[in-house]
Short mmCIF file of C-alpha atoms and ligand atoms in Angstrom, two decimals:
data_model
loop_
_atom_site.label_atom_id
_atom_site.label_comp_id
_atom_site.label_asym_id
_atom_site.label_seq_id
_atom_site.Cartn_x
_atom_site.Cartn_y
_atom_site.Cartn_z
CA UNK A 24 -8.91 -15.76 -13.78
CA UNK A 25 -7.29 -12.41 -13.99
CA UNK A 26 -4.16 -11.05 -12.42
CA UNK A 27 -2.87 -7.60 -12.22
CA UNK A 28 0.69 -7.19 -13.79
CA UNK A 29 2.49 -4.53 -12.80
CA UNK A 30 4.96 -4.37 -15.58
CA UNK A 31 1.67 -3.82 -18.59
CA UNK A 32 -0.24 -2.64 -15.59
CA UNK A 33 -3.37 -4.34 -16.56
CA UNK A 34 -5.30 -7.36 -15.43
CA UNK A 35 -4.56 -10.00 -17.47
CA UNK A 36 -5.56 -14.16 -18.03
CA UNK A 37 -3.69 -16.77 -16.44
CA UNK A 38 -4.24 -18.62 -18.96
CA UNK A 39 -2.64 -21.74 -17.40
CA UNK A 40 -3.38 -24.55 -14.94
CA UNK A 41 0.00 -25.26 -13.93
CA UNK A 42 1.66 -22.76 -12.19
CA UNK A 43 4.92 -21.65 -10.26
CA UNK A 44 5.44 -18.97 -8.08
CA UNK A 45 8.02 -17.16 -6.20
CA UNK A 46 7.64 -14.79 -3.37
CA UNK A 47 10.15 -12.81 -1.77
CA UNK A 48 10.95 -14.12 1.32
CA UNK A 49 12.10 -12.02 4.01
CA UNK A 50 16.29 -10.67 5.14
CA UNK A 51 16.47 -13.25 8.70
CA UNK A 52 18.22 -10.12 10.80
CA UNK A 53 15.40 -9.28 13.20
CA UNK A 54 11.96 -10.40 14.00
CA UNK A 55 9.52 -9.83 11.74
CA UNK A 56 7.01 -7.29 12.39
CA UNK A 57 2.93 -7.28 11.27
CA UNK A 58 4.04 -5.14 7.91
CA UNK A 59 5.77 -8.72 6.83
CA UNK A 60 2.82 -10.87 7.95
CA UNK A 61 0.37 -8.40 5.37
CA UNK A 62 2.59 -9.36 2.56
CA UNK A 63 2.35 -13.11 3.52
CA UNK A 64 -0.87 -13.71 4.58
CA UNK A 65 -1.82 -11.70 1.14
CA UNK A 66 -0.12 -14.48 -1.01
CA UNK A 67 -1.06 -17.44 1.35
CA UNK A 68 -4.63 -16.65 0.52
CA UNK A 69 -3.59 -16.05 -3.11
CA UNK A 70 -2.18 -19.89 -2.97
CA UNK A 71 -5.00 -21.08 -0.66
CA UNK A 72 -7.87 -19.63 -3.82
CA UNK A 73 -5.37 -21.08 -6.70
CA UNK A 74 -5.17 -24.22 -5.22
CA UNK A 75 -9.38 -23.84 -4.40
CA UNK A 76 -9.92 -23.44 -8.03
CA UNK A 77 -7.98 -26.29 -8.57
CA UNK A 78 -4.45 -24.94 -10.45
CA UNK A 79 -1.72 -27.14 -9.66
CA UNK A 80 0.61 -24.62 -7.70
CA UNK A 81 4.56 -24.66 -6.65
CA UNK A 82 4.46 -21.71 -4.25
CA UNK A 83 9.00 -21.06 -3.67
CA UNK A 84 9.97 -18.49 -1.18
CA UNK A 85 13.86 -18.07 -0.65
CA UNK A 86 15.11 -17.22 3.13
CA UNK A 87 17.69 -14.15 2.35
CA UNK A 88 20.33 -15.82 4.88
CA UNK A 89 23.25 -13.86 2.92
CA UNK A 90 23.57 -9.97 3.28
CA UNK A 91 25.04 -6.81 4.17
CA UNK A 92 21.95 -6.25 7.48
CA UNK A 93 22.72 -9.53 8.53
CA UNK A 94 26.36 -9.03 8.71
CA UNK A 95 25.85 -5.56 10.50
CA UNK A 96 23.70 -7.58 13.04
CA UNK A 97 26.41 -9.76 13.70
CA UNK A 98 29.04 -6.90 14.20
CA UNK A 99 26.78 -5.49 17.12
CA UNK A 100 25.83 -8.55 18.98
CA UNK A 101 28.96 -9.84 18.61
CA UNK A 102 28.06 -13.15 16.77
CA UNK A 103 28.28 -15.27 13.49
CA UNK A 104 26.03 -13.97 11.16
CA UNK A 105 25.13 -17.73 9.94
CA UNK A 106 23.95 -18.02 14.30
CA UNK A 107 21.36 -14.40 13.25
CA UNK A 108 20.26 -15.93 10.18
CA UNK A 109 19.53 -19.23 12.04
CA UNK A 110 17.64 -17.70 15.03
CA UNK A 111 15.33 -15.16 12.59
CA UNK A 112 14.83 -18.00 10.27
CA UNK A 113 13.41 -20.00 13.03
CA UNK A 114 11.20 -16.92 14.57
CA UNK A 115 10.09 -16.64 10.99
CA UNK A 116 8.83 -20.17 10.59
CA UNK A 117 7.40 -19.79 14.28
CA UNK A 118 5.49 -16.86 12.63
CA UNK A 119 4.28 -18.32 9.75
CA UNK A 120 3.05 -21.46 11.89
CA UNK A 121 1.00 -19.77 14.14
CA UNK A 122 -0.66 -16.92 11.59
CA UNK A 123 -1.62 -19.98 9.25
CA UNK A 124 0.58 -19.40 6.48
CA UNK A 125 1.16 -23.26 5.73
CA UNK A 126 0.76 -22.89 1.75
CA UNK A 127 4.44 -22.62 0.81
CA UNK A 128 5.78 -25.77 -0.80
CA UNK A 129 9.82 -24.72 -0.42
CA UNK A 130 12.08 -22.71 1.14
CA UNK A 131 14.95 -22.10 -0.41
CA UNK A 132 18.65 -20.26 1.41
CA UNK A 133 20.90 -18.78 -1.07
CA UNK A 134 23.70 -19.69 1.66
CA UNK A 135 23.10 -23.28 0.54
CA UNK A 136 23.30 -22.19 -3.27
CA UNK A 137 26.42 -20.24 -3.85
CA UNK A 138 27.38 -22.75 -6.91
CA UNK A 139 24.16 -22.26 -8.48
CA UNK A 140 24.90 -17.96 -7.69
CA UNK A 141 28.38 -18.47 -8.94
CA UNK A 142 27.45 -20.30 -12.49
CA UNK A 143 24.92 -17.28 -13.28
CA UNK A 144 27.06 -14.71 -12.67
CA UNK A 145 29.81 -16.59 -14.87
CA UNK A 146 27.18 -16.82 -17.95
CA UNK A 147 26.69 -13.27 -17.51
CA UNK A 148 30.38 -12.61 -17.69
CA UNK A 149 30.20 -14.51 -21.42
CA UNK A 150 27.32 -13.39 -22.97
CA UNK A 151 29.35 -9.65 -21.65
CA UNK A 152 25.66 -8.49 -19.59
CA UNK A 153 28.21 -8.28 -16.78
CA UNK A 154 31.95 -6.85 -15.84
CA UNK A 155 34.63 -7.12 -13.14
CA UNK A 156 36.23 -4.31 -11.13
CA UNK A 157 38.57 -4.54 -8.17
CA UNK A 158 35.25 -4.85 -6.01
CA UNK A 159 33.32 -6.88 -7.41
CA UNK A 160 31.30 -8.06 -10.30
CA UNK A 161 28.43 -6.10 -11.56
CA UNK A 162 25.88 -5.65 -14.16
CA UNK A 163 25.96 -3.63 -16.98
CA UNK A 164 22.58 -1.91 -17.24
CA UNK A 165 23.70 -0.48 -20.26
CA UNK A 166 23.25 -3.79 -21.93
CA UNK A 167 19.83 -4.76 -21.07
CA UNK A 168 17.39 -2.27 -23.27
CA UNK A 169 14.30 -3.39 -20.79
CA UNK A 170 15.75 -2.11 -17.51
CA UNK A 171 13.20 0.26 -16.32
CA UNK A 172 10.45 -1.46 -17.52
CA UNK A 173 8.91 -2.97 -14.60
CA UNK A 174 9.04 0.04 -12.40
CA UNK A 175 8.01 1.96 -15.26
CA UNK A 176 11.35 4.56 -15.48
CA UNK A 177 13.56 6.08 -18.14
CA UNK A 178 16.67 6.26 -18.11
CA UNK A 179 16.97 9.74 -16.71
CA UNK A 180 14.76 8.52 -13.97
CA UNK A 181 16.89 5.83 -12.93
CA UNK A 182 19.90 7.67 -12.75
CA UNK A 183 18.51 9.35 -10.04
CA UNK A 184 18.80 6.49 -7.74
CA UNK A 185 22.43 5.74 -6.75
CA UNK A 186 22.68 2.12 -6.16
CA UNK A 187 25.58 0.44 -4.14
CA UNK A 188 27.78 3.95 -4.41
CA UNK A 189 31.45 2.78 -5.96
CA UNK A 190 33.34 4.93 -8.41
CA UNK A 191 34.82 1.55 -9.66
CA UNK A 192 31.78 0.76 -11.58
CA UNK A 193 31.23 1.83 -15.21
CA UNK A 194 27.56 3.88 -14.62
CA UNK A 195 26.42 4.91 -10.82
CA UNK A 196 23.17 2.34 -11.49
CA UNK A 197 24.73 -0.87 -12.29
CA UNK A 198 24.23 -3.18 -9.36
CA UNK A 199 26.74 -5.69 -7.37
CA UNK A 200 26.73 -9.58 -8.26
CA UNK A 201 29.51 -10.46 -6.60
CA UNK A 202 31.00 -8.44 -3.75
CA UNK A 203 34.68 -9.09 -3.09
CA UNK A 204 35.47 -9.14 0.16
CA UNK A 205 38.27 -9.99 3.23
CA UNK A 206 38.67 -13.78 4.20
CA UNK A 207 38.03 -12.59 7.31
CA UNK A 208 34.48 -11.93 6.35
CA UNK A 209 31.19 -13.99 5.50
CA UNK A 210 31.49 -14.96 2.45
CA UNK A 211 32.69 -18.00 -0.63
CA UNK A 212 35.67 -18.94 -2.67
CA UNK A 213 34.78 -18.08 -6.50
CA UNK A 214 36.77 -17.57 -9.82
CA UNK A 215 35.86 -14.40 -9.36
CA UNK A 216 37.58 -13.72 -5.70
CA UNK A 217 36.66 -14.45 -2.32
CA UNK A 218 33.41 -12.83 -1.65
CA UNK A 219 29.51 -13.08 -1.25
CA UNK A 220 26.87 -12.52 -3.65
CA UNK A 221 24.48 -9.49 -4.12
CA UNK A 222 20.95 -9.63 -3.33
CA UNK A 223 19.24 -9.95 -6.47
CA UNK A 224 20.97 -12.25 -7.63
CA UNK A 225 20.53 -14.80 -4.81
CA UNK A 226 16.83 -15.05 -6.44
CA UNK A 227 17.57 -15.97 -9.86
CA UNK A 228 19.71 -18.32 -8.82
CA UNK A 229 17.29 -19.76 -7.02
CA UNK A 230 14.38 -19.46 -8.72
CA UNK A 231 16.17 -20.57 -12.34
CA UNK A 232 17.08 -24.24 -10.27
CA UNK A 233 13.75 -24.92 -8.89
CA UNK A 234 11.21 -23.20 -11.19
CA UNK A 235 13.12 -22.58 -14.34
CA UNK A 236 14.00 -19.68 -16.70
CA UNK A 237 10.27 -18.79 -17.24
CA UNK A 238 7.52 -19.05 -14.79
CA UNK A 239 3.69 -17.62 -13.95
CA UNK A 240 3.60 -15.49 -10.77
CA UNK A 241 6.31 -13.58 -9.07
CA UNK A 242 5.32 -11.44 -5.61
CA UNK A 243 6.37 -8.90 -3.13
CA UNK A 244 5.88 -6.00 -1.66
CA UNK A 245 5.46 -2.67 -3.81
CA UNK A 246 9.01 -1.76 -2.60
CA UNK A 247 10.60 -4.66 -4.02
CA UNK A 248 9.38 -3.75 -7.74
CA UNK A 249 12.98 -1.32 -8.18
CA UNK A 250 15.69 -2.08 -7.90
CA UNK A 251 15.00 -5.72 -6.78
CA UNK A 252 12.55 -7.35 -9.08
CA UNK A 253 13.60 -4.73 -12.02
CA UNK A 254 17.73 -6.06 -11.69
CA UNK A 255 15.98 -9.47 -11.33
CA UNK A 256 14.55 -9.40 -14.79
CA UNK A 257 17.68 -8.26 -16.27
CA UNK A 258 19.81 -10.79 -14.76
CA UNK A 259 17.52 -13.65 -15.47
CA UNK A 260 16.42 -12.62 -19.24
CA UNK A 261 20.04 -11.64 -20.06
CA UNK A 262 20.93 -15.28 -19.21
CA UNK A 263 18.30 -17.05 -21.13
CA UNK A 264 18.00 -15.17 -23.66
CA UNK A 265 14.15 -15.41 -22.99
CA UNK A 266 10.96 -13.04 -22.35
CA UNK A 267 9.22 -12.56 -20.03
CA UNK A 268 11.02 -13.91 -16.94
CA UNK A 269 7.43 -13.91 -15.35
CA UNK A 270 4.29 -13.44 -16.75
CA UNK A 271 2.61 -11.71 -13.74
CA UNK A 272 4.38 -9.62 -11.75
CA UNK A 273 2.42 -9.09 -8.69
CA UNK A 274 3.06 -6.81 -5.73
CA UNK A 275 1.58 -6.18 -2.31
CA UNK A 276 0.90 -3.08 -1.11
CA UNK A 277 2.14 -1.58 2.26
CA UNK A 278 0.81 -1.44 6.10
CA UNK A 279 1.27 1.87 6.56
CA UNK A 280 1.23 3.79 10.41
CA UNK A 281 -0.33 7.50 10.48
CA UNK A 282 0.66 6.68 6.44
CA UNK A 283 4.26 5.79 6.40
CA UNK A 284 4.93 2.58 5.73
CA UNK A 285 5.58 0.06 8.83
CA UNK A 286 9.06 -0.52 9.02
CA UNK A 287 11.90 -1.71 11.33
CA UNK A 288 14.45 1.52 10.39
CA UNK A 289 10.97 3.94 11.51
CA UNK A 290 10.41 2.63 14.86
CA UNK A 291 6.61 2.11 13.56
CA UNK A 292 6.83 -1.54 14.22
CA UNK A 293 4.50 -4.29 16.16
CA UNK A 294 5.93 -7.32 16.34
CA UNK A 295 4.19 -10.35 14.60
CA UNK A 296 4.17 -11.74 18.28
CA UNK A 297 2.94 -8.98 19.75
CA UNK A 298 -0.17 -8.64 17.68
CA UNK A 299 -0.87 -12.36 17.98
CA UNK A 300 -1.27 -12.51 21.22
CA UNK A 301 -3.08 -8.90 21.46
CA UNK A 302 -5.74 -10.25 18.59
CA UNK A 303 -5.05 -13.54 17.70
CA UNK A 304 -4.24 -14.95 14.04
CA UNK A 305 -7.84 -15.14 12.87
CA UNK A 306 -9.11 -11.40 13.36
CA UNK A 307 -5.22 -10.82 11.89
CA UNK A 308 -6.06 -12.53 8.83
CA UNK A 309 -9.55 -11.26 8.40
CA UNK A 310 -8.26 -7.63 8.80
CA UNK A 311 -6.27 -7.62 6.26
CA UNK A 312 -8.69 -9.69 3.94
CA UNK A 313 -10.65 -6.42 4.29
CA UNK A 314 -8.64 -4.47 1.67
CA UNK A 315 -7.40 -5.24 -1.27
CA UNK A 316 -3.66 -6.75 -1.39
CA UNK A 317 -2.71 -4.06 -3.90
CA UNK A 318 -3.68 -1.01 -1.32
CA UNK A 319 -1.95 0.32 1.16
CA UNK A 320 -3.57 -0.68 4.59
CA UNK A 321 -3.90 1.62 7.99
CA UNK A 322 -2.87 0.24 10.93
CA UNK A 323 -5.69 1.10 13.36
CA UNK A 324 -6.11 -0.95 16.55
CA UNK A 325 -9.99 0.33 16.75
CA UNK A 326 -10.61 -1.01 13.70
CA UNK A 327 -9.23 -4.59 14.77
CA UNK A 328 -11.20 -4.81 17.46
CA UNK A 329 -14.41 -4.20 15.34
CA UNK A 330 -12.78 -7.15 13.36
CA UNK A 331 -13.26 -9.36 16.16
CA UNK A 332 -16.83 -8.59 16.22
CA UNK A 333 -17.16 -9.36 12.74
CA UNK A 334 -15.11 -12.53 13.22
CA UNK A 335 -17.03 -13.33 16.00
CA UNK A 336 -20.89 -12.94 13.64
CA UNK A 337 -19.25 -15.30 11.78
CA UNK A 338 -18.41 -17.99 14.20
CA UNK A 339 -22.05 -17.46 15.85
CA UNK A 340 -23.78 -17.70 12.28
CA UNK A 341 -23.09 -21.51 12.34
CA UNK A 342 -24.59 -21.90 15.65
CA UNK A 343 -27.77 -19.72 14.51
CA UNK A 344 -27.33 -22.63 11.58
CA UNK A 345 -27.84 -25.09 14.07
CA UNK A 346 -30.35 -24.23 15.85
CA UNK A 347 -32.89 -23.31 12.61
CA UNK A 348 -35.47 -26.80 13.05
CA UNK A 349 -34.62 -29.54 9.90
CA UNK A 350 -37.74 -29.66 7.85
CA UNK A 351 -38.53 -32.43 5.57
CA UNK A 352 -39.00 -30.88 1.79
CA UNK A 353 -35.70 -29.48 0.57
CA UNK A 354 -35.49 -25.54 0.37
CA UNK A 355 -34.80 -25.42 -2.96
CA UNK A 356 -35.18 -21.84 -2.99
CA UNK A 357 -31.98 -21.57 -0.53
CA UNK A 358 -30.18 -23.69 -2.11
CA UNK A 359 -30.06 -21.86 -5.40
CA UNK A 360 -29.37 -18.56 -3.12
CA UNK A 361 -26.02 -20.31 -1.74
CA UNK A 362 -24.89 -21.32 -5.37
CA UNK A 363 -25.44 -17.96 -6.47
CA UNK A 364 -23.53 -16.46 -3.42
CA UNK A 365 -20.78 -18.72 -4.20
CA UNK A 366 -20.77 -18.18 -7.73
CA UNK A 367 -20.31 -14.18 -7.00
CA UNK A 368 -17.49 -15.30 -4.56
CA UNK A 369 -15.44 -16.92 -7.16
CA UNK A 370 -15.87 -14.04 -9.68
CA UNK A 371 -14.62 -11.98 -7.37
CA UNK A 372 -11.90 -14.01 -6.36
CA UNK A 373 -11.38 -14.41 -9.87
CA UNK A 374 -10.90 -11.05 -10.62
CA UNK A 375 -7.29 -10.00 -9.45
CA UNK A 376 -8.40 -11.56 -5.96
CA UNK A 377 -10.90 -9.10 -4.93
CA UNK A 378 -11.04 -9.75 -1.27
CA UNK A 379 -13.41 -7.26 0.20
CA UNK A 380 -15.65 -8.01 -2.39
CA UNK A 381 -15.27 -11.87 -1.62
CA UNK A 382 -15.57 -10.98 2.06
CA UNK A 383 -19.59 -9.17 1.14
CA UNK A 384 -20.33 -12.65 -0.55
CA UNK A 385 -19.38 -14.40 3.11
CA UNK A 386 -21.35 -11.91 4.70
CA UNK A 387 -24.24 -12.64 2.66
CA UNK A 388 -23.97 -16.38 3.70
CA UNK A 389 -24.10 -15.13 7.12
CA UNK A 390 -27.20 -12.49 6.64
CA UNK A 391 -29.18 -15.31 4.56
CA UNK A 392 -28.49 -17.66 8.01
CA UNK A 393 -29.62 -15.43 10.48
CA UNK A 394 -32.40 -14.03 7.89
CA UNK A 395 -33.66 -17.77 7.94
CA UNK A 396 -33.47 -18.04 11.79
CA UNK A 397 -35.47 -15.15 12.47
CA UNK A 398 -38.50 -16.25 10.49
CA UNK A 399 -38.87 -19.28 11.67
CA UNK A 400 -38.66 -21.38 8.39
CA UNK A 401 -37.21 -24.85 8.27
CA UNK A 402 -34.02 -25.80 6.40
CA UNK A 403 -33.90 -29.23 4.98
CA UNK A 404 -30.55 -31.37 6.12
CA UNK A 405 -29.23 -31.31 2.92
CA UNK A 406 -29.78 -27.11 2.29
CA UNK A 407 -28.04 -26.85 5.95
CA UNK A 408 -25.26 -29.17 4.87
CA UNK A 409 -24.78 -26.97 1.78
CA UNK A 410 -24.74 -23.95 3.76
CA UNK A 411 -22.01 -24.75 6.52
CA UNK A 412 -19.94 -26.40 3.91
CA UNK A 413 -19.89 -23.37 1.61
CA UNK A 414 -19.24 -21.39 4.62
CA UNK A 415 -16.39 -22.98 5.74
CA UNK A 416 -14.71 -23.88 2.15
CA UNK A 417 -14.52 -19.96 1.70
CA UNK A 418 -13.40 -19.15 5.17
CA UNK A 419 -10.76 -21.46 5.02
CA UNK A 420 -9.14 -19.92 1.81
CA UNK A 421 -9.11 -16.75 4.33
CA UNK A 422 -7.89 -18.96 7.08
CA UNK A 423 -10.46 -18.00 9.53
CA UNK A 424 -12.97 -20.34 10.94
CA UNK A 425 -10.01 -22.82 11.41
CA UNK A 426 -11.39 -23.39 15.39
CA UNK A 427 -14.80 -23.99 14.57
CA UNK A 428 -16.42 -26.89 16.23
CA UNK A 429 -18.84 -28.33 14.38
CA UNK A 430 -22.20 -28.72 16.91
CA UNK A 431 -24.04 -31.38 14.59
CA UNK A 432 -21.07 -33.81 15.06
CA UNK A 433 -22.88 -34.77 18.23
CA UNK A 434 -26.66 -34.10 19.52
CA UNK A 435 -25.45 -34.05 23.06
CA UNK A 436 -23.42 -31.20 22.40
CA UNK A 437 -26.45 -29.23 20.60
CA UNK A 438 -28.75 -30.37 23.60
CA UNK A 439 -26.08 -29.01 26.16
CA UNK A 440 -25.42 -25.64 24.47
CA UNK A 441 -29.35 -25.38 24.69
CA UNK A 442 -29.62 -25.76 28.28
CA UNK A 443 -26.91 -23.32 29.08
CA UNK A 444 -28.69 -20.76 27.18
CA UNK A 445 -31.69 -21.56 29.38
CA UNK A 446 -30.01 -21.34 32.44
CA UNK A 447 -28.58 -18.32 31.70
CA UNK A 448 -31.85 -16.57 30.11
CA UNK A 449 -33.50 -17.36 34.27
CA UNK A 450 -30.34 -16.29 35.44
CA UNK A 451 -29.22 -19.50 36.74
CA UNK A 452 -25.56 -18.94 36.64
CA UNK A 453 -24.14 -22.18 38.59
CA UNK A 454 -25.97 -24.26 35.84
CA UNK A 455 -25.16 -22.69 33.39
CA UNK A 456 -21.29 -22.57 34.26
CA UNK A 457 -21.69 -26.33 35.14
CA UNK A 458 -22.85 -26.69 31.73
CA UNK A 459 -19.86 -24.83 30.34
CA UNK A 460 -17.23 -27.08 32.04
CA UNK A 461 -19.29 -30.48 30.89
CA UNK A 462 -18.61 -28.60 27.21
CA UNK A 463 -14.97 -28.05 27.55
CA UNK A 464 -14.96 -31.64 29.56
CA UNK A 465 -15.86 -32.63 25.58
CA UNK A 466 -13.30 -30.38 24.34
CA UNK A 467 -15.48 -27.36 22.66
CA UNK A 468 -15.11 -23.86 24.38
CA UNK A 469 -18.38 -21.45 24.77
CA UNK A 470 -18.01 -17.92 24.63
CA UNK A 471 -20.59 -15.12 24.77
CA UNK A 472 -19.75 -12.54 22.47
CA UNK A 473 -21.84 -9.38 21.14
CA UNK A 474 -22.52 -11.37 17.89
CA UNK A 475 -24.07 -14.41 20.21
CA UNK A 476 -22.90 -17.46 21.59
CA UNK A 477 -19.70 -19.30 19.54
CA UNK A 478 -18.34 -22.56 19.85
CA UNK A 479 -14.59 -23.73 19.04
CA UNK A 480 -12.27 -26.44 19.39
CA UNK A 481 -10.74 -25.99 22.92
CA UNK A 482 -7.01 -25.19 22.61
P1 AMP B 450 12.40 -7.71 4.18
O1 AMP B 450 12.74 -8.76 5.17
O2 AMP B 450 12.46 -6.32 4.71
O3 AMP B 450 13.12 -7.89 2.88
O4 AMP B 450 10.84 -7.88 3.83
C1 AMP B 450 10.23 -9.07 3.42
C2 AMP B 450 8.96 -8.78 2.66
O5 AMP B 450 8.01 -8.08 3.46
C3 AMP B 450 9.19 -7.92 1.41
O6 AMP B 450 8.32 -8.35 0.37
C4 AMP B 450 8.83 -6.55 1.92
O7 AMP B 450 8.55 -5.66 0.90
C5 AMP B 450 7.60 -6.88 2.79
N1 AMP B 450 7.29 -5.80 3.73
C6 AMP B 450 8.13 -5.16 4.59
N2 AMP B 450 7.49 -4.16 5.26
C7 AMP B 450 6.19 -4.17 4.82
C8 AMP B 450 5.01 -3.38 5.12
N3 AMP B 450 5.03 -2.39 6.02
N4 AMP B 450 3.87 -3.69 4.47
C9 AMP B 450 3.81 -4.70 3.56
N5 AMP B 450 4.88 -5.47 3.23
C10 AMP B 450 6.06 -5.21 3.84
#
């Protein structure tokens, strides 16, 4: 399987079955908005196709409970910042619940690691990577030869960018690990002052204690790459003396609106919630399975709703499935069509996670089902066994699909669906609504979409 790396900026072999990764988690201030749930869903079907292709997988994601937004939220609603990062961490997890995102094996709050924070930034301070001023402690970029490399910038380049402002610090683009601060404030005894940690290195902290000094896979959005994930290398490699931190450095690209990126500060927002209930989590996830997770996505509400349709071909494809008659020889001719469409699935998959591409071998599950329906050919029990599990085994490393009810677990059910159809081709509406309420009596829902007539699991 190859990865993208965005610090050689190739595609390169993960070349091991075992692996750890750490995402990014996101700052619990606000609510999060559908920008977020791009970057998540992206890695949840990253996990979902590792663990598919059976890797054994740690999937971390920290909780930033600890920082300066947080604090500022506080100030203007009047309330403890640990009471905001409790009430966003719980919309999060609300979030992540009900788009699907149930691959992440820990959470981790550096608010509940300030000992681990503390001991870094002390080994810093001996091996000299780091310094104290009046403010704070801070890291000397001069020290670490590598910084730049991830986000691919000299050093004239990064001097452009004027980190955390503070004429106490030796160069303008060394960044905070310790920020003193007032007892009055948020924040943690420590030999170094009374104070609360910076940002980055909250991760390391983290990620040293439950993953170690090297691991596989790190992710995030493109903006995280500088200064985040750049000050996280130095911090970590400076420590332990070892290279690379990670192996692939992975990163998401943006939901953009009319092409800027969606984003709380630009008012370009939809709220996770909002979008859930306007679409649902399924034509969400799909969506967003229809790019790439390196490229920059358009928001467009017309093209969601086309999504739907899509979703919905998909749904009806297992009730075309269905209804093709069981013959008795084996198709052996379809069954070496679904191996090969699965086979092109994985290689796609394989490479750097090609969605879209994965997404034409589902569709060509779908076309070979309704290609089979309309000529009339029967499909052994075993060939239509192989077909709906295929189907659903990839649509579940999407997350879509997850409401299907399965028609062949009962013949009554089949037999019913049937006669609603009939009553509604001679127009006999009261039967065929009759028929619809027996169905939900059994717990499956009928709708009639453009794509057909779908079944799922009534909610
Ligand atoms: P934050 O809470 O802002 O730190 O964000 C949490 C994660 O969501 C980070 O990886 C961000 O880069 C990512 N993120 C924020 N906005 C967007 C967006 N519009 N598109 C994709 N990812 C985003």
């Amino acid at each position: 399987m190859k990865i993208f790396n965005t610090l050689s900026r190739e595609k390169e072999e993960l070349n091991k079955k075992e692996i750890k990764m750490f995402v990014c988690g996101p700052t619990v201030y606000d609510n999060s908005h559908l920008g977020h749930a791009r970057t998540y869903i992206a890695y949840d079907i990253i996990a979902k196709y590792l663990r598919y292709r059976k890797y054994g997988l740690f999937f971390l994601m920290n909780i930033t409970d600890v920082d300066d937004k947080i604090i500022n939220r506080a100030a203007e609603t009047k309330k403890d910042p640990k009471e905001i990062a409790i009430q966003f961490e719980k919309a999060f997890m609300e979030d992540l619940k009900t788009l699907g995102i149930d691959s992440i094996d820990k959470f981790a709050r550096p608010s509940e690691h300030i000992k681990e924070i503390i001991d870094q930034i002390q080994r810093l301070l001996k091996k000299k990577f780091a310094y104290e001023t009046k403010t704070g402690v801070y890291f000397d970029i001069t020290k670490f030869a590598d910084y730049g490399r991830l986000s691919h910038q000299n050093t004239e380049e990064l001097k452009k960018h004027r980190i955390e402002p503070d004429h106490t610090k030796k160069h303008p683009h060394d960044f905070s690990l310790w920020k003193k601060r007032e007892k009055t404030e948020m924040g943690w005894d420590s030999p170094f002052g009374f104070g609360r940690p910076g940002w980055h290195i909250e991760d390391t902290a983290i990620s040293e204690k439950y993953l170690g000094q090297q691991y596989e896979i790190h992710g995030g959005a493109i903006d995280l790459v500088f200064p985040h994930h750049e000050a996280e290398i130095a911090q970590m490699e400076s420590v332990s003396g070892k290279k690379p931190m990670v192996r692939l450095w992975t990163h998401t690209g943006f939901l953009l609106v009319n092409g800027e990126k969606m984003a709380k500060s630009l008012g370009n927002f939809v709220t996770i919630k909002e979008a859930l209930k306007k679409h649902g989590k399924e034509v969400l996830r799909l969506f967003f399975s229809m790019s790439h997770y390196r490229s920059p996505i358009d928001f467009d509400e017309n093209n969601l709703k086309r999504t739907k349709n899509t979703l919905d071909t998909i749904y009806n494809s297992l009730v075309v499935l269905e209804s093709i008659d069981k013959g008795k020889d084996p198709e052996t001719e379809i069954d070496s069509e679904v191996e090969r469409i699965k086979s092109a699935f994985i290689e796609h998959m394989d490479d750097d996670f090609n969605t879209p591409y994965a997404l034409s071998s589902l569709f060509e599950l779908v076309d070979l089902i309704n290609k089979y329906a309309s000529t009339g050919k029967k499909i052994s029990h075993g060939s239509k066994g192989l077909i709906e599990t295929t189907l659903l085994e990839i649509c579940a490393i999407f997350g879509i699909l997850q409401d299907y009810a399965p028609v062949k677990i009962t013949g009554e059910i089949k037999k019913l669906v049937a006669e609603r159809e009939a009553a509604r081709t001679k127009k006999d509406y009261k039967k065929a609504d009759a028929l619809r309420s027996k169905l939900e009596k059994m717990g499956i829902t009928i709708e009639d979409t453009n794509a057909g007539v779908i079944l799922k699991k009534k909610s």
